Short mmCIF file of C-alpha atoms in Angstrom, two decimals:
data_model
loop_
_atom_site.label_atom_id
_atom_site.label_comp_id
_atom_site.label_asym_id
_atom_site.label_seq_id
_atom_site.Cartn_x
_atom_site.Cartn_y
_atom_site.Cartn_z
CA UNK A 1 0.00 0.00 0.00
CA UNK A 2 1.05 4.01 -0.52
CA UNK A 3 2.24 5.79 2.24
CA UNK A 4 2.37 9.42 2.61
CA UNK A 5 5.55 9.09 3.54
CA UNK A 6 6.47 7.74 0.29
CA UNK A 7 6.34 11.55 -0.88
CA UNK A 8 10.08 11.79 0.88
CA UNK A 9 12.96 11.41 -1.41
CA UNK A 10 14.84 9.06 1.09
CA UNK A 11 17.17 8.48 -2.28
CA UNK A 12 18.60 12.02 -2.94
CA UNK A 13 22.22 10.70 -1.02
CA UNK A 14 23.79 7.64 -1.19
CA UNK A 15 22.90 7.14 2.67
CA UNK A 16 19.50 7.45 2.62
CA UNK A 17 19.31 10.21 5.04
CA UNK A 18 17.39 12.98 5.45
CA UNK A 19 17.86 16.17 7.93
CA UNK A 20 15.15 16.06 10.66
CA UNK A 21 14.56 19.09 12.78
CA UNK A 22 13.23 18.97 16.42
CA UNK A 23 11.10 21.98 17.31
CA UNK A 24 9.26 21.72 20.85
CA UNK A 25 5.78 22.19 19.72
CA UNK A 26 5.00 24.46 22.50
CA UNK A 27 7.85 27.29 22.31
CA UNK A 28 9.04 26.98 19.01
CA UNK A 29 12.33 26.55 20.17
CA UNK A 30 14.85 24.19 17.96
CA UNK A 31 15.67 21.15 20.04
CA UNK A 32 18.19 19.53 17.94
CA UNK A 33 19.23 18.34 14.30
CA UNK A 34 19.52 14.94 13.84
CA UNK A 35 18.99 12.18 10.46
CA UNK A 36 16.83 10.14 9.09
CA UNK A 37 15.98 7.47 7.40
CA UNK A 38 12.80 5.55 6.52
CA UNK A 39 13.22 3.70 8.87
CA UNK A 40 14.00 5.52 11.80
CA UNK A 41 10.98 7.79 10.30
CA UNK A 42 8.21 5.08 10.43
CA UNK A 43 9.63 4.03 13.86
CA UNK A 44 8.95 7.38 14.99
CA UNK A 45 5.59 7.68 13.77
CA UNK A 46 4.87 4.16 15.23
CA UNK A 47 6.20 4.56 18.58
CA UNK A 48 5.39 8.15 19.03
CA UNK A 49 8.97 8.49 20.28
CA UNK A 50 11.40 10.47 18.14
CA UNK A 51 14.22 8.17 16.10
CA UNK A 52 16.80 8.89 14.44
CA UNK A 53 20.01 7.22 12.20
CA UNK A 54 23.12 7.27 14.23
CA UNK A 55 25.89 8.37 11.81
CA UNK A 56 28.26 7.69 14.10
CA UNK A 57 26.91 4.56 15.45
CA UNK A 58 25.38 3.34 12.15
CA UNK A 59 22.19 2.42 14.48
CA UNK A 60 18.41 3.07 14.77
CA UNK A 61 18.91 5.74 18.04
CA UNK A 62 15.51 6.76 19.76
CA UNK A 63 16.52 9.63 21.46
CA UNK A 64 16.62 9.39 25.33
CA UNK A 65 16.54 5.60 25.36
CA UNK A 66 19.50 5.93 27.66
CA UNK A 67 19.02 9.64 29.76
CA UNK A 68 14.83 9.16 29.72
CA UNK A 69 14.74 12.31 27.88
CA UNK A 70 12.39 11.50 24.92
CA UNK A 71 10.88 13.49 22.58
CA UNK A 72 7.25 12.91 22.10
CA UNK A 73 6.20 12.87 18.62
CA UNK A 74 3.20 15.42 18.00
CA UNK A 75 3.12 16.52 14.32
CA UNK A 76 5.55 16.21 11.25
CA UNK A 77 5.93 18.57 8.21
CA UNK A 78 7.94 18.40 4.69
CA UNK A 79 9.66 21.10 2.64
CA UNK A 80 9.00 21.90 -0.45
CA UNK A 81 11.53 19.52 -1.95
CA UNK A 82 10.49 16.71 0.00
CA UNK A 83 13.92 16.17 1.09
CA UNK A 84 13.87 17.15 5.03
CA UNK A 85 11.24 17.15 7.66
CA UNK A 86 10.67 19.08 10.62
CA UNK A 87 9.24 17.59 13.24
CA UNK A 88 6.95 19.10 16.03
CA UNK A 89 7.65 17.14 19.65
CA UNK A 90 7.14 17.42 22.67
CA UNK A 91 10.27 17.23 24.81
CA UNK A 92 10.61 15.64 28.44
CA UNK A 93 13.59 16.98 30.46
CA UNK A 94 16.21 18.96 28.74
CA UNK A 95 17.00 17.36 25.01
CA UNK A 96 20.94 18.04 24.76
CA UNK A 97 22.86 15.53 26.35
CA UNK A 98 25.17 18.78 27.91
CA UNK A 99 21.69 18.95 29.92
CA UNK A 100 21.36 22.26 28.28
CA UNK A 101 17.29 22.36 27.10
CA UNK A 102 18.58 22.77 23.35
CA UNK A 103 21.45 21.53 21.34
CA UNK A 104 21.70 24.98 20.13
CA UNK A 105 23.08 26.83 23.44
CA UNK A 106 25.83 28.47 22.25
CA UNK A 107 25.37 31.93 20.05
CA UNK A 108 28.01 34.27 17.52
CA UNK A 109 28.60 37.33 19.00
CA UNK A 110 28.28 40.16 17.15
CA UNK A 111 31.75 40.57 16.71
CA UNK A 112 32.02 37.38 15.85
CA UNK A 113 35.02 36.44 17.87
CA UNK A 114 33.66 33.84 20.07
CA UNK A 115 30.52 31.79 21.46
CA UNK A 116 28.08 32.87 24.32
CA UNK A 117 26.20 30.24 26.05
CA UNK A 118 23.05 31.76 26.11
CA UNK A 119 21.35 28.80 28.36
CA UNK A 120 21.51 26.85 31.63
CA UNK A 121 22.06 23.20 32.00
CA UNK A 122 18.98 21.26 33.55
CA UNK A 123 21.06 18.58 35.00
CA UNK A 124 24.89 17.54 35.41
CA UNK A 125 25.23 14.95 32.39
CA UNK A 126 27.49 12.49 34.65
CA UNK A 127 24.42 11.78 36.61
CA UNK A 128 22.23 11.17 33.75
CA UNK A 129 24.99 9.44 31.15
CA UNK A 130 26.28 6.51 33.12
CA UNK A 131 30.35 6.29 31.64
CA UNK B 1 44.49 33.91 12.52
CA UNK B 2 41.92 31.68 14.29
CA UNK B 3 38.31 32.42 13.87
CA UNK B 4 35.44 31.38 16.01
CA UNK B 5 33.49 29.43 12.73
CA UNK B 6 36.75 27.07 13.04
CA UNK B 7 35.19 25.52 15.71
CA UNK B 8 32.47 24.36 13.17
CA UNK B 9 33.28 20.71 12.06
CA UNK B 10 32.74 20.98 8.58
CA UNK B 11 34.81 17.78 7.66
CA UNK B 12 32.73 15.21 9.44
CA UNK B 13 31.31 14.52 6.01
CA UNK B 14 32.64 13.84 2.41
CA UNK B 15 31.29 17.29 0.72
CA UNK B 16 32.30 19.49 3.81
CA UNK B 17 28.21 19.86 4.08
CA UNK B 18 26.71 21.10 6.92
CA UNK B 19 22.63 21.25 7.93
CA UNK B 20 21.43 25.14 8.25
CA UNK B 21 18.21 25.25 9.56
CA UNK B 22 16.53 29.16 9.44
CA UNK B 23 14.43 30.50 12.00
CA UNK B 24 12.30 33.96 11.37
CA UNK B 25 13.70 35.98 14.36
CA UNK B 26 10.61 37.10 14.84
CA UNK B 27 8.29 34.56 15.01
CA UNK B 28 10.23 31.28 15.23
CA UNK B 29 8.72 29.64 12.52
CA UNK B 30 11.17 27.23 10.46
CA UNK B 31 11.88 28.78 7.47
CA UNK B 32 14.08 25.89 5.31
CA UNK B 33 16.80 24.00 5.52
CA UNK B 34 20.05 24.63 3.33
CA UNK B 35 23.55 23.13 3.38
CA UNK B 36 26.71 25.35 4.63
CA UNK B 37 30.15 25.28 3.44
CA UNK B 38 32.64 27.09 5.02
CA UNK B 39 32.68 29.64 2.10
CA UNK B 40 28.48 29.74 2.47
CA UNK B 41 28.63 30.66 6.22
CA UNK B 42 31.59 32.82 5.47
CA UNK B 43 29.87 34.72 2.46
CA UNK B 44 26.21 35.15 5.16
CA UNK B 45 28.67 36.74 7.88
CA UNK B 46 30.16 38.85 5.74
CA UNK B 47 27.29 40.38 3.49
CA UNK B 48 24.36 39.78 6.14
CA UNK B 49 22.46 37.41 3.03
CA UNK B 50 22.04 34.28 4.05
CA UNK B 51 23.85 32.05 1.31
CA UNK B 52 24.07 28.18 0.65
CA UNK B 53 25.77 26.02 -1.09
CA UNK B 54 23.39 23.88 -3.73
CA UNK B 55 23.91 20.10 -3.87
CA UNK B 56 22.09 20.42 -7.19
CA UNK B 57 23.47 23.05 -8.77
CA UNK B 58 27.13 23.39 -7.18
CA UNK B 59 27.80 26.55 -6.68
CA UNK B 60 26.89 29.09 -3.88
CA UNK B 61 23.67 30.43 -3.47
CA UNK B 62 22.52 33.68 -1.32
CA UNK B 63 19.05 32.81 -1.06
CA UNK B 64 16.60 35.59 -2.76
CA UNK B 65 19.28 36.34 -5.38
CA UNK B 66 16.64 35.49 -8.36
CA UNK B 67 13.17 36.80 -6.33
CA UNK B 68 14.37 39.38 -4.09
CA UNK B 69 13.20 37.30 -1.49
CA UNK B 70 16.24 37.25 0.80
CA UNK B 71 17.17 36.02 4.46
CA UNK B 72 19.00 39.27 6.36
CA UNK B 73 21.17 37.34 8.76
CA UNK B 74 20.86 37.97 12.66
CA UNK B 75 22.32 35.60 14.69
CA UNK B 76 23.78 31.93 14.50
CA UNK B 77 23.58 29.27 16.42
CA UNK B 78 26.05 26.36 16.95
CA UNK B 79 25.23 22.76 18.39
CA UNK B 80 26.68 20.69 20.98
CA UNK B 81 28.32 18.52 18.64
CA UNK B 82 29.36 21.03 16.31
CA UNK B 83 27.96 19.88 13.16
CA UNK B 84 24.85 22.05 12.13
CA UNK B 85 24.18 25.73 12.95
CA UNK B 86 20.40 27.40 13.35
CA UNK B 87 20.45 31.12 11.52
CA UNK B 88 18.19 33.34 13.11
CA UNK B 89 17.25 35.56 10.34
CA UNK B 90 14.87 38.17 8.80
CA UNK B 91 13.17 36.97 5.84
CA UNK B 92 12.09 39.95 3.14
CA UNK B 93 8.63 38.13 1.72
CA UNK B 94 7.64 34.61 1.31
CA UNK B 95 10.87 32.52 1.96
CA UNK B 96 9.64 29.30 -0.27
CA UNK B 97 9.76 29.19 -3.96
CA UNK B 98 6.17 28.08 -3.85
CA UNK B 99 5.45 31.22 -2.34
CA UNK B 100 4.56 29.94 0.79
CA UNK B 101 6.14 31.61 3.64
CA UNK B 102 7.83 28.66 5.10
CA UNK B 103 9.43 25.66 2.68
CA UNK B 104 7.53 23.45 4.91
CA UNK B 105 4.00 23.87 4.35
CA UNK B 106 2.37 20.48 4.49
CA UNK B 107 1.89 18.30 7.74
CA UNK B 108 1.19 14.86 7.92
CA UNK B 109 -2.51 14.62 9.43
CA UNK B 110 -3.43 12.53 12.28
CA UNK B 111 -4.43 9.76 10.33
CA UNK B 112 -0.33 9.65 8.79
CA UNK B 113 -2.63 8.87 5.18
CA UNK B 114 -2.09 12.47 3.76
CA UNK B 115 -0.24 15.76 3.84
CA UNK B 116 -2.62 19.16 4.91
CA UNK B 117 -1.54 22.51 3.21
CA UNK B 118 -0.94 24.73 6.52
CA UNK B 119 -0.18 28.23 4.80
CA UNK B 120 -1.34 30.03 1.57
CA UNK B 121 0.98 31.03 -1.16
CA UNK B 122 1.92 35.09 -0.61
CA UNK B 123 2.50 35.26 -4.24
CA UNK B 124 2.74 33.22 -7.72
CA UNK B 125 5.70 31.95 -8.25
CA UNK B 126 5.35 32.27 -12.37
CA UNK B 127 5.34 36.04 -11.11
CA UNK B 128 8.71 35.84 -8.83
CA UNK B 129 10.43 33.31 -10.96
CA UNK B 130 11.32 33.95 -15.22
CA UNK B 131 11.67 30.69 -16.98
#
C-alpha cells in the first residue's frame, strides 16, 4: 500500500538520510538536528517516540533511550523539496545531552570572535549518562 | 588567525556539508533548511544574506538572489556537537519558492494517510520566478 511518507525522497544521497529538525511544539524553540531514514521515520511515527540514524553509530537511536529524555512525537511537516522534515515534539527533560534544554546553546557574538552560552544546563550529564 | 566558525566541524562529512536550519527571528517559525560550506557561512557573515551552497546546482547560493526574497542574517547558532548551525534571520517576503512563507507547508494529518496545506501562497511563483 502508498504511504504518505512515500512523498520523501529518502534516495537524494547515497545514505539514505534525510535532515530532521526537532522543534518543541510548545515554544518553538529548535531542540536539535539529527537524520533520518525511513526507517528511523516510520519508527517514529509508530512509537510516538522520536528516532533517528546514528551516523556515528550506524544504528536506529531513539533519542533518550539511555538519559529518559524523549521526545514525544506530536506533528511532522515536509519542505518543499520533500527532502527534510521538521518535526513538532514534545520534549521531556532537557534534550541536549550537555543537559542544556537545546542543542543549540551556544550563540556568535556580534563581533564574531567567540561563542556565548546563552542557556543553563537542567542537570549535570554524569548523573544522567552513566560512563 | 583563528576564527570562532573554526570551531564548526565541517569535515565530518565527504562534501564538507553542513545542515542550516533558518528560524524567522521574529516569530520562530522554520523557514528551510540549506547546506553550509565554510565559504556559504563565510559569504552570510560577511554580506548579512544568508547564502548556501546547492547540492544540485554546485555553486553558492545567497538565497533571494533570483526573487528578491532574501534572508538578512541575525544571529547563529552552533550545536553541541558542532555539526549544524540554526540562523536566526529576517526573511524579506515569502521565503519558499512556492510562495509559501515557510518551505515546509504540508503536515502529515493525524491519520499519517495524507499531507494538509498549513499556509497560503503570498505570491505566484510564475510572477517571482522567469523561466
Amino acid at each position: 500500500m502508498e504511504s504518505a511518507i512515500d512523498l520523501i525522497k529518502f534516495d537524494k544521497t547515497d545514505d539514505g538520510l534525510i535532515p530532521a529538525v526537532v522543534q518543541d511544539v510548545n515554544t518553538s524553540a529548535i531542540l536539535m538536528v539529527g537524520f533520518m531514514n525511513k526507517a528511523a521515520l516510520e519508527k517514529t511515527l509508530s512509537t510516538g517516540l522520536v528516532t533517528f540514524w546514528t551516523r556515528s553509530r550506524q544504528k536506529l537511536w531513539t533519542k533518550g533511550e539511555t538519559s529518559g529524555n524523549v521526545l514525544k512525537f506530536k506533528k511532522l511537516r515536509i519542505n518543499c523539496n520533500e527532502d527534510s522534515v521538521v518535526v513538532l515534539a514534545e520534549p521531556v527533560g532537557a534534550t541536549c545531552h550537555t543537559g542544556h534544554p537545546s542543542c543549540y546553546y551556544r550563540e556568535l557574538d556580534d563581533a564574531q570572535a567567540d561563542w556565548l552560552t546563552i542557556s543553563t544546563p537542567e542537570f549535570d550529564p554524569a548523573t544522567v549518562y552513566p560512563k
